[in-house]
PDB file of C-alpha atoms and ligand atoms in Angstrom:
ATOM      1  CA  MET A1215       0.034   0.041   0.019  1.00 41.00           C
ATOM      2  CA  ALA A1216       1.349   3.305  -0.645  1.00 39.00           C
ATOM      3  CA  PHE A1217       1.523   6.048   1.714  1.00 42.00           C
ATOM      4  CA  ASN A1218       1.714   9.882   1.273  1.00 46.00           C
ATOM      5  CA  ALA A1219       5.118  11.088   1.373  1.00 51.00           C
ATOM      6  CA  GLY A1220       5.642  13.260   4.246  1.00 65.00           C
ATOM      7  CA  PRO A1221       7.503  13.021   7.482  1.00 82.00           C
ATOM      8  CA  LEU A1222       6.643   9.930   8.933  1.00 89.00           C
ATOM      9  CA  PRO A1223       6.328  10.243  12.730  1.00 93.00           C
ATOM     10  CA  LYS A1224       8.691   7.836  14.550  1.00 94.00           C
ATOM     11  CA  GLN A1225       5.687   6.252  16.374  1.00 94.00           C
ATOM     12  CA  ALA A1226       4.324   5.417  12.812  1.00 93.00           C
ATOM     13  CA  ALA A1227       7.633   4.589  11.384  1.00 92.00           C
ATOM     14  CA  ALA A1228       7.942   1.827  14.138  1.00 92.00           C
ATOM     15  CA  LEU A1229       5.287   0.177  12.561  1.00 94.00           C
ATOM     16  CA  LEU A1230       5.579   0.797   8.985  1.00 92.00           C
ATOM     17  CA  THR A1231       8.953   0.174   8.063  1.00 89.00           C
ATOM     18  CA  GLY A1232       9.979  -2.822   6.035  1.00 86.00           C
ATOM     19  CA  ASN A1233       8.074  -5.994   7.012  1.00 89.00           C
ATOM     20  CA  THR A1234       6.473  -4.347  10.175  1.00 93.00           C
ATOM     21  CA  LYS A1235       4.172  -2.760   7.475  1.00 93.00           C
ATOM     22  CA  VAL A1236       2.887  -6.233   6.665  1.00 94.00           C
ATOM     23  CA  THR A1237       2.065  -7.342   9.882  1.00 94.00           C
ATOM     24  CA  THR A1238       0.944  -4.198  11.079  1.00 94.00           C
ATOM     25  CA  TYR A1239      -1.811  -4.546   8.168  1.00 93.00           C
ATOM     26  CA  GLU A1240      -1.908  -8.517   9.100  1.00 92.00           C
ATOM     27  CA  SER A1241      -2.787  -7.603  12.512  1.00 90.00           C
ATOM     28  CA  THR A1242      -5.590  -5.163  11.966  1.00 92.00           C
ATOM     29  CA  GLY A1243      -7.490  -4.631   8.531  1.00 91.00           C
ATOM     30  CA  GLY A1244      -6.071  -7.931   7.333  1.00 93.00           C
ATOM     31  CA  LYS A1245      -7.960  -9.706   9.695  1.00 91.00           C
ATOM     32  CA  THR A1246     -11.221  -8.324   8.043  1.00 94.00           C
ATOM     33  CA  THR A1247     -10.204  -8.959   4.652  1.00 95.00           C
ATOM     34  CA  ALA A1248      -9.187 -12.450   5.600  1.00 96.00           C
ATOM     35  CA  LYS A1249     -12.502 -13.150   6.910  1.00 96.00           C
ATOM     36  CA  PHE A1250     -14.230 -11.607   3.754  1.00 97.00           C
ATOM     37  CA  ALA A1251     -11.854 -14.142   1.638  1.00 98.00           C
ATOM     38  CA  THR A1252     -12.623 -17.078   3.643  1.00 97.00           C
ATOM     39  CA  HIS A1253     -16.548 -16.523   3.223  1.00 97.00           C
ATOM     40  CA  ASN A1254     -15.775 -15.623  -0.528  1.00 98.00           C
ATOM     41  CA  LEU A1255     -14.204 -19.154  -1.125  1.00 97.00           C
ATOM     42  CA  THR A1256     -17.537 -20.728  -0.059  1.00 96.00           C
ATOM     43  CA  LEU A1257     -19.267 -18.909  -2.801  1.00 97.00           C
ATOM     44  CA  ILE A1258     -17.225 -20.789  -5.939  1.00 95.00           C
ATOM     45  CA  PRO A1259     -17.421 -24.483  -6.550  1.00 92.00           C
ATOM     46  CA  PRO A1260     -14.564 -26.467  -5.022  1.00 90.00           C
ATOM     47  CA  ILE A1261     -11.027 -25.609  -6.717  1.00 92.00           C
ATOM     48  CA  LYS A1262     -10.706 -28.167  -9.616  1.00 90.00           C
ATOM     49  CA  PRO A1263      -7.389 -30.270  -9.474  1.00 89.00           C
ATOM     50  CA  GLY A1264      -4.882 -28.777 -12.035  1.00 93.00           C
ATOM     51  CA  SER A1265      -6.410 -25.408 -11.760  1.00 96.00           C
ATOM     52  CA  THR A1266      -4.519 -22.140 -12.397  1.00 97.00           C
ATOM     53  CA  ILE A1267      -5.367 -19.293 -10.146  1.00 98.00           C
ATOM     54  CA  HIS A1268      -4.749 -15.667  -9.784  1.00 98.00           C
ATOM     55  CA  ASP A1269      -4.510 -13.990  -6.551  1.00 98.00           C
ATOM     56  CA  ASN A1270      -4.959 -10.871  -7.803  1.00 98.00           C
ATOM     57  CA  ALA A1271      -3.601  -7.698  -5.999  1.00 98.00           C
ATOM     58  CA  CYS A1272      -2.463 -10.325  -3.202  1.00 98.00           C
ATOM     59  CA  GLY A1273      -0.926  -8.499  -0.430  1.00 97.00           C
ATOM     60  CA  ALA A1274       0.910 -10.840   1.259  1.00 97.00           C
ATOM     61  CA  GLY A1275      -1.179 -13.659   0.140  1.00 97.00           C
ATOM     62  CA  THR A1276      -4.292 -13.728   2.182  1.00 97.00           C
ATOM     63  CA  VAL A1277      -6.246 -15.697  -0.619  1.00 98.00           C
ATOM     64  CA  SER A1278      -3.300 -17.973  -1.909  1.00 97.00           C
ATOM     65  CA  ARG A1279      -2.864 -19.068   1.891  1.00 96.00           C
ATOM     66  CA  LEU A1280      -6.332 -19.696   2.293  1.00 96.00           C
ATOM     67  CA  ILE A1281      -6.436 -21.764  -1.100  1.00 96.00           C
ATOM     68  CA  LEU A1282      -3.637 -23.957   0.297  1.00 95.00           C
ATOM     69  CA  GLN A1283      -4.975 -24.548   3.440  1.00 93.00           C
ATOM     70  CA  GLN A1284      -8.411 -25.669   1.915  1.00 90.00           C
ATOM     71  CA  ASN A1285      -6.660 -27.859  -0.707  1.00 86.00           C
ATOM     72  CA  ALA A1286      -3.951 -29.370   1.267  1.00 81.00           C
ATOM     73  CA  GLY A1287      -2.043 -32.363  -0.507  1.00 71.00           C
ATOM     74  CA  THR A1288      -3.355 -31.034  -3.995  1.00 69.00           C
ATOM     75  CA  THR A1289       0.097 -30.609  -5.351  1.00 64.00           C
ATOM     76  CA  ASP A1290      -1.138 -29.786  -8.981  1.00 90.00           C
ATOM     77  CA  ILE A1291      -2.794 -26.231  -8.574  1.00 95.00           C
ATOM     78  CA  LYS A1292      -1.038 -23.310  -9.441  1.00 96.00           C
ATOM     79  CA  ILE A1293      -1.192 -20.005  -8.071  1.00 97.00           C
ATOM     80  CA  HIS A1294       0.123 -16.471  -9.588  1.00 98.00           C
ATOM     81  CA  ALA A1295       0.020 -13.943  -6.907  1.00 98.00           C
ATOM     82  CA  THR A1296       0.557 -10.389  -8.261  1.00 98.00           C
ATOM     83  CA  ASP A1297       0.684  -6.709  -6.159  1.00 98.00           C
ATOM     84  CA  ILE A1298       2.507  -3.563  -6.776  1.00 97.00           C
ATOM     85  CA  ASP A1299       3.687  -3.515  -3.065  1.00 95.00           C
ATOM     86  CA  GLN A1300       7.085  -5.395  -2.884  1.00 95.00           C
ATOM     87  CA  ALA A1301       6.990  -5.413   0.782  1.00 94.00           C
ATOM     88  CA  PHE A1302       4.055  -7.787   0.746  1.00 96.00           C
ATOM     89  CA  LEU A1303       5.106  -9.863  -2.215  1.00 97.00           C
ATOM     90  CA  ASP A1304       8.642 -10.298  -0.401  1.00 97.00           C
ATOM     91  CA  VAL A1305       6.775 -12.010   2.625  1.00 96.00           C
ATOM     92  CA  LEU A1306       4.763 -14.345   0.411  1.00 97.00           C
ATOM     93  CA  THR A1307       7.605 -15.023  -1.699  1.00 98.00           C
ATOM     94  CA  ALA A1308       9.619 -15.948   1.229  1.00 97.00           C
ATOM     95  CA  ASP A1309       6.983 -18.254   2.811  1.00 97.00           C
ATOM     96  CA  ALA A1310       6.395 -19.969  -0.616  1.00 96.00           C
ATOM     97  CA  ALA A1311      10.060 -20.675  -0.933  1.00 97.00           C
ATOM     98  CA  GLN A1312      10.238 -21.983   2.475  1.00 97.00           C
ATOM     99  CA  ASN A1313       7.354 -24.306   2.447  1.00 94.00           C
ATOM    100  CA  ASN A1314       7.596 -25.342  -1.317  1.00 92.00           C
ATOM    101  CA  TRP A1315       4.211 -23.928  -1.999  1.00 94.00           C
ATOM    102  CA  PRO A1316       3.077 -23.793  -5.719  1.00 95.00           C
ATOM    103  CA  VAL A1317       2.924 -19.963  -5.780  1.00 97.00           C
ATOM    104  CA  SER A1318       4.645 -17.469  -7.967  1.00 98.00           C
ATOM    105  CA  THR A1319       4.483 -13.933  -7.140  1.00 98.00           C
ATOM    106  CA  SER A1320       5.133 -10.922  -9.473  1.00 98.00           C
ATOM    107  CA  ASN A1321       5.063  -7.372  -9.386  1.00 98.00           C
ATOM    108  CA  GLN A1322       2.301  -6.176 -11.737  1.00 98.00           C
ATOM    109  CA  LYS A1323      -0.516  -3.925 -11.836  1.00 98.00           C
ATOM    110  CA  SER A1324      -3.795  -5.606 -11.901  1.00 98.00           C
ATOM    111  CA  GLU A1325      -4.904  -3.176 -14.508  1.00 98.00           C
ATOM    112  CA  SER A1326      -2.271  -4.369 -17.418  1.00 98.00           C
ATOM    113  CA  THR A1327      -0.709  -7.861 -16.696  1.00 98.00           C
ATOM    114  CA  ASN A1328       1.664 -10.138 -18.519  1.00 98.00           C
ATOM    115  CA  PHE A1329      -0.560 -13.201 -18.444  1.00 98.00           C
ATOM    116  CA  PRO A1330      -2.020 -14.668 -21.811  1.00 98.00           C
ATOM    117  CA  SER A1331      -5.732 -14.655 -22.332  1.00 98.00           C
ATOM    118  CA  ALA A1332      -7.867 -17.337 -21.058  1.00 98.00           C
ATOM    119  CA  PHE A1333      -5.047 -18.410 -18.699  1.00 98.00           C
ATOM    120  CA  PHE A1334      -6.888 -18.731 -15.482  1.00 98.00           C
ATOM    121  CA  ASP A1335      -9.663 -21.124 -13.978  1.00 98.00           C
ATOM    122  CA  TYR A1336      -9.914 -18.529 -10.941  1.00 98.00           C
ATOM    123  CA  ASP A1337      -9.297 -14.803 -10.510  1.00 98.00           C
ATOM    124  CA  ILE A1338      -9.736 -13.682  -6.859  1.00 98.00           C
ATOM    125  CA  MET A1339      -9.295 -10.118  -6.062  1.00 98.00           C
ATOM    126  CA  ASN A1340      -9.687  -9.505  -2.290  1.00 98.00           C
ATOM    127  CA  ILE A1341     -10.446  -6.053  -1.401  1.00 96.00           C
ATOM    128  CA  GLY A1342      -8.159  -4.396  -4.298  1.00 96.00           C
ATOM    129  CA  ILE A1343     -10.488  -3.226  -6.750  1.00 97.00           C
ATOM    130  CA  ILE A1344     -11.216   0.402  -5.139  1.00 93.00           C
ATOM    131  CA  PHE A1345      -7.607   1.383  -5.519  1.00 92.00           C
ATOM    132  CA  MET A1346      -7.446   0.708  -9.181  1.00 94.00           C
ATOM    133  CA  SER A1347      -7.688   3.357 -11.988  1.00 93.00           C
ATOM    134  CA  SER A1348     -10.787   3.981 -13.856  1.00 94.00           C
ATOM    135  CA  ALA A1349     -12.796   3.122 -10.699  1.00 94.00           C
ATOM    136  CA  GLY A1350     -11.921  -0.530 -11.345  1.00 96.00           C
ATOM    137  CA  LEU A1351     -13.096  -0.930 -14.776  1.00 97.00           C
ATOM    138  CA  ASP A1352      -9.684  -1.432 -16.112  1.00 98.00           C
ATOM    139  CA  ALA A1353      -8.644  -4.494 -13.612  1.00 98.00           C
ATOM    140  CA  THR A1354     -12.077  -6.118 -14.089  1.00 98.00           C
ATOM    141  CA  ARG A1355     -11.432  -6.056 -17.984  1.00 98.00           C
ATOM    142  CA  GLU A1356      -8.049  -7.426 -17.436  1.00 98.00           C
ATOM    143  CA  ILE A1357      -9.481 -10.288 -15.272  1.00 98.00           C
ATOM    144  CA  HIS A1358     -12.251 -11.052 -17.737  1.00 98.00           C
ATOM    145  CA  ARG A1359      -9.669 -11.225 -20.612  1.00 98.00           C
ATOM    146  CA  THR A1360      -7.239 -13.686 -18.778  1.00 98.00           C
ATOM    147  CA  LEU A1361     -10.051 -16.016 -17.368  1.00 98.00           C
ATOM    148  CA  LYS A1362     -10.827 -19.134 -19.238  1.00 98.00           C
ATOM    149  CA  PRO A1363     -14.269 -19.392 -20.518  1.00 98.00           C
ATOM    150  CA  GLY A1364     -16.408 -21.285 -17.669  1.00 97.00           C
ATOM    151  CA  GLY A1365     -13.661 -19.760 -15.214  1.00 98.00           C
ATOM    152  CA  PHE A1366     -14.931 -17.776 -11.974  1.00 98.00           C
ATOM    153  CA  ALA A1367     -13.961 -14.305 -10.914  1.00 98.00           C
ATOM    154  CA  ILE A1368     -14.330 -13.121  -7.266  1.00 98.00           C
ATOM    155  CA  VAL A1369     -13.992  -9.244  -6.578  1.00 98.00           C
ATOM    156  CA  ASN A1370     -15.080  -7.452  -3.618  1.00 98.00           C
ATOM    157  CA  CYS A1371     -15.098  -4.100  -2.166  1.00 96.00           C
ATOM    158  CA  TRP A1372     -15.859  -2.296   1.317  1.00 93.00           C
ATOM    159  CA  LYS A1373     -19.549  -1.775   2.187  1.00 94.00           C
ATOM    160  CA  THR A1374     -18.979  -0.292   5.426  1.00 89.00           C
ATOM    161  CA  ILE A1375     -16.028   0.332   7.880  1.00 86.00           C
ATOM    162  CA  THR A1376     -16.615   1.389  11.374  1.00 86.00           C
ATOM    163  CA  TRP A1377     -13.306   2.777  11.680  1.00 87.00           C
ATOM    164  CA  MET A1378     -13.233   4.905   8.847  1.00 86.00           C
ATOM    165  CA  LEU A1379     -15.409   8.069  10.010  1.00 89.00           C
ATOM    166  CA  PRO A1380     -13.558   8.049  13.334  1.00 93.00           C
ATOM    167  CA  ILE A1381     -10.099   8.173  11.609  1.00 93.00           C
ATOM    168  CA  MET A1382     -11.419  11.337   9.594  1.00 92.00           C
ATOM    169  CA  LEU A1383     -12.699  13.053  12.802  1.00 93.00           C
ATOM    170  CA  VAL A1384      -9.250  12.382  14.638  1.00 95.00           C
ATOM    171  CA  HIS A1385      -7.643  13.880  11.329  1.00 94.00           C
ATOM    172  CA  ARG A1386      -9.852  16.814  11.502  1.00 93.00           C
ATOM    173  CA  ALA A1387      -9.612  17.608  15.313  1.00 94.00           C
ATOM    174  CA  PHE A1388      -5.471  17.355  15.077  1.00 94.00           C
ATOM    175  CA  ARG A1389      -4.583  18.359  11.561  1.00 92.00           C
ATOM    176  CA  GLY A1390      -7.540  21.178  10.769  1.00 90.00           C
ATOM    177  CA  GLU A1391     -10.523  21.037   8.947  1.00 87.00           C
ATOM    178  CA  ALA A1392      -9.090  22.195   6.100  1.00 86.00           C
ATOM    179  CA  VAL A1393      -6.494  19.653   5.338  1.00 86.00           C
ATOM    180  CA  PRO A1394      -8.346  16.982   2.968  1.00 85.00           C
ATOM    181  CA  PHE A1395      -8.563  13.219   3.562  1.00 85.00           C
ATOM    182  CA  PRO A1396      -9.003  11.668   0.211  1.00 81.00           C
ATOM    183  CA  ALA A1397     -11.811   9.368  -0.423  1.00 76.00           C
ATOM    184  CA  PRO A1398     -12.082   6.955  -3.152  1.00 71.00           C
ATOM    185  CA  PRO A1399     -13.747   9.082  -6.065  1.00 68.00           C
ATOM    186  CA  ILE A1400     -16.368   6.613  -6.518  1.00 77.00           C
ATOM    187  CA  ASN A1401     -18.983   5.449  -4.008  1.00 84.00           C
ATOM    188  CA  TRP A1402     -18.772   1.806  -3.785  1.00 91.00           C
ATOM    189  CA  THR A1403     -21.155   1.379  -0.641  1.00 91.00           C
ATOM    190  CA  ASP A1404     -24.368   0.227  -2.381  1.00 94.00           C
ATOM    191  CA  GLY A1405     -22.701  -2.490  -4.846  1.00 95.00           C
ATOM    192  CA  THR A1406     -23.894  -0.661  -7.816  1.00 96.00           C
ATOM    193  CA  GLN A1407     -20.306   0.074  -9.131  1.00 96.00           C
ATOM    194  CA  LEU A1408     -18.849  -3.562  -8.629  1.00 97.00           C
ATOM    195  CA  ARG A1409     -21.879  -4.772 -10.670  1.00 97.00           C
ATOM    196  CA  LYS A1410     -21.406  -1.768 -13.289  1.00 97.00           C
ATOM    197  CA  ILE A1411     -17.849  -2.732 -13.798  1.00 98.00           C
ATOM    198  CA  LEU A1412     -18.144  -6.519 -14.064  1.00 98.00           C
ATOM    199  CA  VAL A1413     -20.872  -6.056 -16.932  1.00 98.00           C
ATOM    200  CA  GLU A1414     -19.003  -3.386 -18.590  1.00 98.00           C
ATOM    201  CA  ALA A1415     -15.901  -5.731 -18.268  1.00 98.00           C
ATOM    202  CA  GLY A1416     -17.770  -8.359 -20.532  1.00 98.00           C
ATOM    203  CA  PHE A1417     -19.362 -10.853 -17.692  1.00 98.00           C
ATOM    204  CA  GLU A1418     -23.062 -11.685 -18.632  1.00 98.00           C
ATOM    205  CA  GLU A1419     -25.490 -10.213 -16.220  1.00 96.00           C
ATOM    206  CA  GLY A1420     -27.162 -13.542 -15.445  1.00 97.00           C
ATOM    207  CA  LYS A1421     -23.899 -15.098 -14.655  1.00 98.00           C
ATOM    208  CA  ILE A1422     -23.120 -12.605 -11.800  1.00 98.00           C
ATOM    209  CA  ARG A1423     -24.007 -12.973  -8.276  1.00 97.00           C
ATOM    210  CA  LEU A1424     -23.738 -10.138  -5.972  1.00 98.00           C
ATOM    211  CA  GLU A1425     -24.098 -10.254  -2.096  1.00 97.00           C
ATOM    212  CA  SER A1426     -23.270  -8.304   0.805  1.00 97.00           C
ATOM    213  CA  GLN A1427     -21.603 -10.202   3.979  1.00 97.00           C
ATOM    214  CA  GLU A1428     -20.812  -8.562   7.479  1.00 96.00           C
ATOM    215  CA  VAL A1429     -18.224  -9.607   9.761  1.00 96.00           C
ATOM    216  CA  SER A1430     -16.884  -8.710  13.365  1.00 94.00           C
ATOM    217  CA  SER A1431     -13.534  -8.367  15.134  1.00 90.00           C
ATOM    218  CA  VAL A1432     -13.594  -8.827  18.691  1.00 92.00           C
ATOM    219  CA  LEU A1433     -10.757  -7.498  20.751  1.00 92.00           C
ATOM    220  CA  GLU A1434     -10.173  -7.480  24.472  1.00 92.00           C
ATOM    221  CA  GLU A1435     -10.437  -4.164  26.031  1.00 91.00           C
ATOM    222  CA  GLY A1436      -7.548  -2.494  27.156  1.00 88.00           C
ATOM    223  CA  GLU A1437      -4.142  -3.062  26.020  1.00 88.00           C
ATOM    224  CA  GLU A1438      -5.035  -5.336  22.921  1.00 92.00           C
ATOM    225  CA  PHE A1439      -7.735  -2.728  21.866  1.00 93.00           C
ATOM    226  CA  ARG A1440      -5.547   0.158  22.368  1.00 94.00           C
ATOM    227  CA  GLY A1441      -2.394  -1.791  20.126  1.00 94.00           C
ATOM    228  CA  TRP A1442      -5.269  -2.253  17.514  1.00 94.00           C
ATOM    229  CA  VAL A1443      -6.154   1.143  17.416  1.00 95.00           C
ATOM    230  CA  GLU A1444      -2.613   2.648  17.236  1.00 95.00           C
ATOM    231  CA  LYS A1445      -1.765   0.132  14.566  1.00 94.00           C
ATOM    232  CA  THR A1446      -4.832   1.031  12.458  1.00 94.00           C
ATOM    233  CA  TRP A1447      -4.047   4.696  12.903  1.00 94.00           C
ATOM    234  CA  ALA A1448      -0.539   4.344  11.759  1.00 93.00           C
ATOM    235  CA  TYR A1449      -1.734   2.158   8.740  1.00 91.00           C
ATOM    236  CA  LEU A1450      -4.415   4.394   7.665  1.00 91.00           C
ATOM    237  CA  ALA A1451      -3.832   8.245   8.861  1.00 92.00           C
ATOM    238  CA  GLY A1452      -1.152   8.738   6.308  1.00 89.00           C
ATOM    239  CA  ILE A1453      -4.236   8.490   3.703  1.00 87.00           C
ATOM    240  CA  GLY A1454      -4.392  12.378   5.076  1.00 87.00           C
ATOM    241  CA  GLY A1455      -0.551  12.993   4.817  1.00 90.00           C
ATOM    242  CA  TRP A1456       1.636  13.178   7.874  1.00 92.00           C
ATOM    243  CA  HIS A1457       1.954  16.189   9.569  1.00 92.00           C
ATOM    244  CA  ALA A1458       4.165  17.730  12.501  1.00 91.00           C
ATOM    245  CA  VAL A1459       1.201  17.581  14.878  1.00 93.00           C
ATOM    246  CA  ASP A1460       1.235  13.803  14.448  1.00 94.00           C
ATOM    247  CA  GLY A1461       4.686  13.078  16.138  1.00 93.00           C
ATOM    248  CA  GLU A1462       3.908  15.623  18.803  1.00 94.00           C
ATOM    249  CA  LYS A1463       0.192  14.210  19.886  1.00 95.00           C
ATOM    250  CA  TRP A1464       0.656  10.622  18.715  1.00 95.00           C
ATOM    251  CA  GLU A1465      -0.594   9.529  22.242  1.00 96.00           C
ATOM    252  CA  GLU A1466      -3.562  11.848  21.941  1.00 97.00           C
ATOM    253  CA  GLU A1467      -4.553  11.199  18.573  1.00 97.00           C
ATOM    254  CA  VAL A1468      -4.681   7.427  19.178  1.00 96.00           C
ATOM    255  CA  ASP A1469      -6.587   7.792  22.497  1.00 96.00           C
ATOM    256  CA  MET A1470      -9.190  10.023  20.786  1.00 96.00           C
ATOM    257  CA  LEU A1471      -9.657   7.116  18.234  1.00 96.00           C
ATOM    258  CA  ALA A1472     -10.042   4.745  20.416  1.00 95.00           C
ATOM    259  CA  GLU A1473     -12.714   6.588  22.342  1.00 95.00           C
ATOM    260  CA  LEU A1474     -14.421   7.531  19.136  1.00 95.00           C
ATOM    261  CA  LEU A1475     -14.441   3.913  17.789  1.00 94.00           C
ATOM    262  CA  LYS A1476     -16.185   2.572  20.994  1.00 93.00           C
ATOM    263  CA  LYS A1477     -19.239   5.069  20.358  1.00 93.00           C
ATOM    264  CA  GLN A1478     -19.499   4.297  16.818  1.00 91.00           C
ATOM    265  CA  PRO A1479     -22.578   2.687  15.168  1.00 89.00           C
ATOM    266  CA  GLY A1480     -20.886  -0.885  14.580  1.00 88.00           C
ATOM    267  CA  THR A1481     -18.928  -1.294  17.723  1.00 93.00           C
ATOM    268  CA  THR A1482     -20.355  -2.822  21.000  1.00 93.00           C
ATOM    269  CA  VAL A1483     -18.424  -3.065  24.231  1.00 94.00           C
ATOM    270  CA  GLU A1484     -19.508  -5.459  26.480  1.00 92.00           C
ATOM    271  CA  GLY A1485     -18.005  -7.928  29.089  1.00 91.00           C
ATOM    272  CA  GLY A1486     -14.311  -6.176  28.627  1.00 92.00           C
ATOM    273  CA  LYS A1487     -14.515  -7.061  24.858  1.00 94.00           C
ATOM    274  CA  VAL A1488     -14.992  -4.563  22.090  1.00 93.00           C
ATOM    275  CA  THR A1489     -16.590  -5.888  19.048  1.00 93.00           C
ATOM    276  CA  MET A1490     -16.530  -3.838  15.734  1.00 92.00           C
ATOM    277  CA  THR A1491     -18.043  -4.715  12.482  1.00 93.00           C
ATOM    278  CA  ALA A1492     -17.246  -4.150   8.878  1.00 93.00           C
ATOM    279  CA  SER A1493     -19.024  -5.349   5.630  1.00 95.00           C
ATOM    280  CA  GLN A1494     -18.158  -6.301   2.029  1.00 97.00           C
ATOM    281  CA  TRP A1495     -20.000  -6.537  -1.326  1.00 97.00           C
ATOM    282  CA  VAL A1496     -18.971  -9.382  -3.441  1.00 98.00           C
ATOM    283  CA  GLY A1497     -19.332 -10.197  -6.910  1.00 98.00           C
ATOM    284  CA  VAL A1498     -18.954 -13.875  -8.232  1.00 98.00           C
ATOM    285  CA  ALA A1499     -18.860 -13.985 -12.073  1.00 98.00           C
ATOM    286  CA  GLU A1500     -18.642 -16.918 -14.114  1.00 98.00           C
ATOM    287  CA  LYS A1501     -16.959 -16.088 -17.481  1.00 98.00           C
TER     288      LYS A1501
HETATM  289  C1  SAM B1620      -6.316  -3.780   1.278  1.00 65.94           C
HETATM  290  S1  SAM B1620      -4.855  -4.645   0.348  1.00 65.94           S
HETATM  291  C2  SAM B1620      -5.711  -6.184   0.195  1.00 65.94           C
HETATM  292  C3  SAM B1620      -4.498  -7.430   0.051  1.00 65.94           C
HETATM  293  C4  SAM B1620      -4.982  -8.732   0.106  1.00 65.94           C
HETATM  294  N1  SAM B1620      -5.824  -8.948  -1.130  1.00 65.94           N
HETATM  295  C5  SAM B1620      -5.752  -9.351   1.263  1.00 65.94           C
HETATM  296  O1  SAM B1620      -6.902  -9.805   1.007  1.00 65.94           O
HETATM  297  O2  SAM B1620      -5.286  -9.107   2.346  1.00 65.94           O
HETATM  298  C6  SAM B1620      -5.091  -4.006  -1.250  1.00 65.94           C
HETATM  299  C7  SAM B1620      -3.857  -4.279  -1.965  1.00 65.94           C
HETATM  300  O3  SAM B1620      -4.021  -3.922  -3.374  1.00 65.94           O
HETATM  301  C8  SAM B1620      -2.677  -3.670  -3.843  1.00 65.94           C
HETATM  302  N2  SAM B1620      -2.879  -2.811  -5.112  1.00 65.94           N
HETATM  303  C9  SAM B1620      -3.505  -1.620  -4.838  1.00 65.94           C
HETATM  304  N3  SAM B1620      -3.446  -1.113  -6.291  1.00 65.94           N
HETATM  305  C10 SAM B1620      -3.060  -2.063  -6.811  1.00 65.94           C
HETATM  306  C11 SAM B1620      -2.763  -1.892  -8.330  1.00 65.94           C
HETATM  307  N4  SAM B1620      -3.247  -1.320  -9.425  1.00 65.94           N
HETATM  308  N5  SAM B1620      -2.623  -3.212  -8.897  1.00 65.94           N
HETATM  309  C12 SAM B1620      -1.967  -4.265  -7.956  1.00 65.94           C
HETATM  310  N6  SAM B1620      -2.104  -4.083  -6.606  1.00 65.94           N
HETATM  311  C13 SAM B1620      -2.532  -3.268  -6.171  1.00 65.94           C
HETATM  312  C14 SAM B1620      -2.029  -2.950  -2.631  1.00 65.94           C
HETATM  313  O4  SAM B1620      -0.720  -2.848  -2.916  1.00 65.94           O
HETATM  314  C15 SAM B1620      -2.620  -4.058  -1.323  1.00 65.94           C
HETATM  315  O5  SAM B1620      -1.505  -5.022  -1.390  1.00 65.94           O
END
């Protein structure tokens, strides 16, 4: 994931430098995206032996790892995992080499890959499409081009994220109302855009299934919750650029985010546990 250039506060640097960026992501938002992926893999027929699979915008390989767990012992599947963030690819590449996984990684933009047409049996892009150019259309066209006839695509996007509004409120409180906090230029929250790009990319309406799903993250109130909040702030606050105040008032920013999060619709605090919800739209399309 790319972060705005700017003086990275030392507190954020400690959570984002090199491979720590990957562990920070995996222990915060990555837990939620993994839950989405686990659910979404149940929406397609079981992976056939001999399948070629694209883990598209793979991060550190959330989808690849789940497929390998679920198909343990099947040696004849091949996964091609692609992303533009080398730190994430490096973690997956190292794990694949160490464990002898049938996964090859490459640094490629999802909008334009070097795979031949009709190459994949499955193309799974887990929470990547909102980051792509032309509001996701170029990457969805590329998925359609590289899928075999009869192949399945899974593409999903956020529907609601409990922690996004609190992050924007902390941004405004400490950095000022006038400092922009860029949001995706397209509204993805009602599923319309996801269906639209699948159809425009060439998938038949009758072969697209669109649904939403909600997941929860449960954390112990206290240190575990505070740690999650700090990592989430480190990971996402850079969307609004880093500012001198962030280094000076880091602890106050994190405390405010923790307090706002507990009051946010979608959060419940009960019996020493904080539960936060997030939801997705998922489109499953057969070519
Ligand atoms: C929220 S992460 C999801 C990662 C992983 N699929 C998962 O489920 O955890 C989004 C990923 O999209 C990647 N990404 C963003 N724009 C991209 C592009 N144009 N082409 C390929 N990957 C991209 C980012 O580098 C990041 O790893």
